C-alpha cells in the first residue's frame, strides 16, 4: 500500500459515513441528563436507579474498549462496526420504549457494549483508509470535530425533542443514524483485518474488564460520596487486576494489548498529553456547567446554548490543526495548543461572579487549544503503530480519554468543591446547620437557601456564589499549570513526526471490499 496514496472521492464519502457514529455517541452522552428527570418520574426511579441509568453506559463503553479494539483487528473493523451499529440501534429502540427501570438499565448496558465497538472501529478505519499522513490528520480532525459538534448540539436537540415528545424520543435519535451507516457503509468502507491474529485470550478479556470497570467506578463514586472505603477499595482492586493484566500481556505471543506500543516515545507522550489535557477539560467544564445553571441561574437548555461557543471553538481548533501541521511540526502545534489552553484557563481565573461572557470566552479559548491538541495527538498515536494494530491503538486512545475525563472530574472537581466548602462563610443570620449543609455542594446550597426566609436565604446564596466562583478560579489555575507542564513534555517528546513502522510481510493486515 502506498503511504502517500491520494484519497479519492469514495474515501472522503466513507469518512462522512464514519463521522456518523462520532456524532451520535456525543449526542447520546449529552442528552440523557436532560431526559433523566422526566424518565425518572415516569418510571418511578430511585436515586440509586438513576445513577445506574446514568453510569452503566459509560462503564461498559470504557470496560470493553480494549477488547473491542483487538476484536476489530481480528475479525475486521468494518464487520465489527456494522455489528455494533446494529446492536446500538436495537438497544436504543429498547431504551426508548422501556416500561420499567431495569429494562431501561439493561438497554443502556447493551448500548454501552455496542458503543464500545464503534469508537475504535471508526478511528482505526480512518487510519487505514487515509494512508497519507496529512490526509489522515484531516480525517481524525473531522472525527474529533463531529464528536464535539454532537456534544454541543446534543443538549439543544434533546431540549427541543423533550419539549415536543416523550423522554424516549432522545434515544431514538440514534436509530436513523445507524440505519444510514448500515446502508451506506458496505458501498463506501473497505474491510481491514489482521489475517494472522490469534483468537482472543478469555482471561485477558476478563482481567481488562476487571481492571477498567472498578477504577472508573471508584473514581466516579469518590466524586459522589467522597473518599470513602468502597470507592478506594474499588480502585485498589482495579489497580491489582490491572497489574495482573499487564503481566499476562507480557507473556502472550499475541496479547490483547500490545505493550511494545508504549516503547515508542511519540505514542506514550501523545497518550499522556491526551489523558491529562482532556482531564483538565473535564474537571473545569463540570464546574463551568454548574456555574451556568446554579450561579448564573440558567435553565439546562439555556446553559446548553451557551455551551455551543466552547464546543465550536474545539471544532475550529480540530479542523485548523491539520493545516497548521503542514507548515510546522505537529509537536509544535500541540505545544502551541496547550499554551493557548493555559491562556484560556488563566482568563477563567479572572471571571467575576456575574462574568458570564468572560467565563464562556475563556472556556472557548481552552477548547480551541484542546482542539489543536486532540486532533494531532490522536493522529500521532495512530501514525506510530503498524496498520494491523490500528484498532488496538484507537481503543487505547479512547480508553485514555474516558479515564482522563473521569480523573479530571474526580480530582479537579474535588479541588473546586473543596475550596468552595472552605471559602463559604456568612454572617450570623444564617443558621450553622444550614451553612454546614450548604458546604456540601453549590446545588445543596441553592436548595438550603431556598428553604430559608430572607434575608438569610439571599445572604447564603450570595456567599455560595462567591465561594463557588473562588473554587472555579483555583481549579482553572491548577489546570493552567498542568497544561503548561504538558506543553513542556510535548515540546521535548514530540519534536519529530511519528511514522508507523512497516509491518513484517507475514503480519501485514489485509484490505478488501
Tab-separated table of N, CA and C in Angstrom, residues 42-96:
chain	number	residue	atom	x	y	z
A	42	UNK	N	-41.464	9.200	35.400
A	42	UNK	CA	-42.367	8.297	34.688
A	42	UNK	C	-42.172	6.847	35.125
A	43	UNK	N	-40.913	6.438	35.341
A	43	UNK	CA	-40.610	5.059	35.706
A	43	UNK	C	-40.446	4.869	37.215
A	44	UNK	N	-40.647	5.947	37.978
A	44	UNK	CA	-40.511	5.901	39.442
A	44	UNK	C	-39.141	5.381	39.862
A	45	UNK	N	-38.090	5.947	39.258
A	45	UNK	CA	-36.723	5.511	39.543
A	45	UNK	C	-36.234	6.109	40.856
A	46	UNK	N	-35.606	5.281	41.673
A	46	UNK	CA	-34.989	5.773	42.899
A	46	UNK	C	-33.675	6.481	42.557
A	47	UNK	N	-33.071	7.129	43.559
A	47	UNK	CA	-31.819	7.833	43.299
A	47	UNK	C	-30.723	6.857	42.883
A	48	UNK	N	-30.697	5.665	43.491
A	48	UNK	CA	-29.699	4.656	43.105
A	48	UNK	C	-29.933	4.186	41.673
A	49	UNK	N	-31.182	3.972	41.309
A	49	UNK	CA	-31.504	3.532	39.941
A	49	UNK	C	-31.159	4.616	38.921
A	50	UNK	N	-31.343	5.879	39.304
A	50	UNK	CA	-30.955	6.968	38.409
A	50	UNK	C	-29.458	6.946	38.136
A	51	UNK	N	-28.667	6.635	39.163
A	51	UNK	CA	-27.225	6.532	38.967
A	51	UNK	C	-26.878	5.398	38.011
A	52	UNK	N	-27.560	4.263	38.139
A	52	UNK	CA	-27.314	3.153	37.222
A	52	UNK	C	-27.687	3.531	35.792
A	53	UNK	N	-28.806	4.228	35.630
A	53	UNK	CA	-29.227	4.659	34.289
A	53	UNK	C	-28.170	5.577	33.683
A	54	UNK	N	-27.631	6.466	34.504
A	54	UNK	CA	-26.655	7.445	34.006
A	54	UNK	C	-25.300	6.815	33.730
A	55	UNK	N	-24.872	5.890	34.599
A	55	UNK	CA	-23.477	5.447	34.575
A	55	UNK	C	-23.214	4.139	33.838
A	56	UNK	N	-24.207	3.263	33.732
A	56	UNK	CA	-23.946	1.925	33.192
A	56	UNK	C	-23.419	1.997	31.766
A	57	UNK	N	-23.900	2.945	30.988
A	57	UNK	CA	-23.453	3.091	29.599
A	57	UNK	C	-21.960	3.411	29.546
A	58	UNK	N	-21.552	4.432	30.279
A	58	UNK	CA	-20.143	4.828	30.269
A	58	UNK	C	-19.232	3.768	30.838
A	59	UNK	N	-19.694	3.065	31.898
A	59	UNK	CA	-18.883	1.994	32.476
A	59	UNK	C	-18.556	0.928	31.439
A	60	UNK	N	-19.582	0.462	30.724
A	60	UNK	CA	-19.386	-0.643	29.791
A	60	UNK	C	-18.639	-0.204	28.535
A	61	UNK	N	-18.840	1.028	28.105
A	61	UNK	CA	-18.036	1.535	26.991
A	61	UNK	C	-16.558	1.495	27.363
A	62	UNK	N	-16.233	2.036	28.531
A	62	UNK	CA	-14.833	2.078	28.968
A	62	UNK	C	-14.262	0.679	29.149
A	63	UNK	N	-15.061	-0.219	29.736
A	63	UNK	CA	-14.575	-1.547	30.026
A	63	UNK	C	-14.299	-2.406	28.808
A	64	UNK	N	-15.086	-2.228	27.750
A	64	UNK	CA	-14.979	-3.096	26.579
A	64	UNK	C	-14.140	-2.507	25.447
A	65	UNK	N	-13.608	-1.300	25.612
A	65	UNK	CA	-12.885	-0.661	24.509
A	65	UNK	C	-11.662	-1.471	24.075
A	66	UNK	N	-10.845	-1.895	25.014
A	66	UNK	CA	-9.620	-2.621	24.656
A	66	UNK	C	-9.958	-3.932	23.956
A	67	UNK	N	-10.934	-4.646	24.493
A	67	UNK	CA	-11.351	-5.902	23.860
A	67	UNK	C	-11.911	-5.643	22.465
A	68	UNK	N	-12.741	-4.611	22.323
A	68	UNK	CA	-13.339	-4.313	21.028
A	68	UNK	C	-12.283	-3.913	20.008
A	69	UNK	N	-11.275	-3.158	20.438
A	69	UNK	CA	-10.229	-2.754	19.509
A	69	UNK	C	-9.473	-3.931	18.941
A	70	UNK	N	-9.118	-4.876	19.816
A	70	UNK	CA	-8.389	-6.057	19.336
A	70	UNK	C	-9.300	-6.988	18.547
A	71	UNK	N	-10.575	-7.077	18.941
A	71	UNK	CA	-11.522	-7.907	18.198
A	71	UNK	C	-11.690	-7.386	16.771
A	72	UNK	N	-11.717	-6.065	16.613
A	72	UNK	CA	-11.801	-5.488	15.274
A	72	UNK	C	-10.583	-5.810	14.436
A	73	UNK	N	-9.389	-5.787	15.066
A	73	UNK	CA	-8.179	-6.180	14.340
A	73	UNK	C	-8.305	-7.615	13.832
A	74	UNK	N	-8.959	-8.465	14.593
A	74	UNK	CA	-9.009	-9.884	14.261
A	74	UNK	C	-10.112	-10.213	13.240
A	75	UNK	N	-11.350	-9.780	13.492
A	75	UNK	CA	-12.460	-10.193	12.624
A	75	UNK	C	-12.730	-9.198	11.506
A	76	UNK	N	-12.166	-8.016	11.601
A	76	UNK	CA	-12.407	-6.978	10.603
A	76	UNK	C	-13.077	-5.775	11.222
A	77	UNK	N	-12.495	-4.600	10.980
A	77	UNK	CA	-13.018	-3.388	11.624
A	77	UNK	C	-14.365	-2.967	11.058
A	78	UNK	N	-14.571	-3.152	9.747
A	78	UNK	CA	-15.873	-2.817	9.172
A	78	UNK	C	-16.948	-3.746	9.706
A	79	UNK	N	-16.643	-5.053	9.780
A	79	UNK	CA	-17.619	-6.011	10.295
A	79	UNK	C	-18.009	-5.673	11.727
A	80	UNK	N	-17.021	-5.368	12.570
A	80	UNK	CA	-17.318	-5.033	13.951
A	80	UNK	C	-18.115	-3.736	14.042
A	81	UNK	N	-17.800	-2.782	13.177
A	81	UNK	CA	-18.546	-1.522	13.148
A	81	UNK	C	-20.012	-1.769	12.824
A	82	UNK	N	-20.278	-2.626	11.850
A	82	UNK	CA	-21.663	-2.912	11.469
A	82	UNK	C	-22.397	-3.674	12.578
A	83	UNK	N	-21.703	-4.622	13.209
A	83	UNK	CA	-22.315	-5.348	14.329
A	83	UNK	C	-22.678	-4.377	15.445
A	84	UNK	N	-21.743	-3.484	15.763
A	84	UNK	CA	-22.003	-2.501	16.808
A	84	UNK	C	-23.119	-1.543	16.442
A	85	UNK	N	-23.169	-1.114	15.180
A	85	UNK	CA	-24.213	-0.187	14.742
A	85	UNK	C	-25.590	-0.828	14.851
A	86	UNK	N	-25.686	-2.091	14.418
A	86	UNK	CA	-26.964	-2.797	14.518
A	86	UNK	C	-27.372	-2.958	15.980
A	87	UNK	N	-26.423	-3.375	16.812
A	87	UNK	CA	-26.719	-3.551	18.226
A	87	UNK	C	-27.110	-2.249	18.896
A	88	UNK	N	-26.439	-1.151	18.518
A	88	UNK	CA	-26.746	0.147	19.115
A	88	UNK	C	-28.147	0.600	18.727
A	89	UNK	N	-28.534	0.379	17.471
A	89	UNK	CA	-29.869	0.775	17.026
A	89	UNK	C	-30.950	-0.006	17.763
A	90	UNK	N	-30.755	-1.322	17.896
A	90	UNK	CA	-31.736	-2.148	18.599
A	90	UNK	C	-31.833	-1.748	20.068
A	91	UNK	N	-30.681	-1.576	20.710
A	91	UNK	CA	-30.675	-1.201	22.125
A	91	UNK	C	-31.284	0.181	22.334
A	92	UNK	N	-31.055	1.109	21.398
A	92	UNK	CA	-31.640	2.449	21.505
A	92	UNK	C	-33.164	2.385	21.463
A	93	UNK	N	-33.696	1.538	20.569
A	93	UNK	CA	-35.147	1.379	20.487
A	93	UNK	C	-35.701	0.768	21.769
A	94	UNK	N	-34.990	-0.211	22.328
A	94	UNK	CA	-35.414	-0.805	23.595
A	94	UNK	C	-35.420	0.244	24.711
A	95	UNK	N	-34.388	1.099	24.731
A	95	UNK	CA	-34.334	2.146	25.744
A	95	UNK	C	-35.487	3.128	25.586
A	96	UNK	N	-35.801	3.482	24.349
A	96	UNK	CA	-36.853	4.467	24.096
A	96	UNK	C	-38.220	3.988	24.565
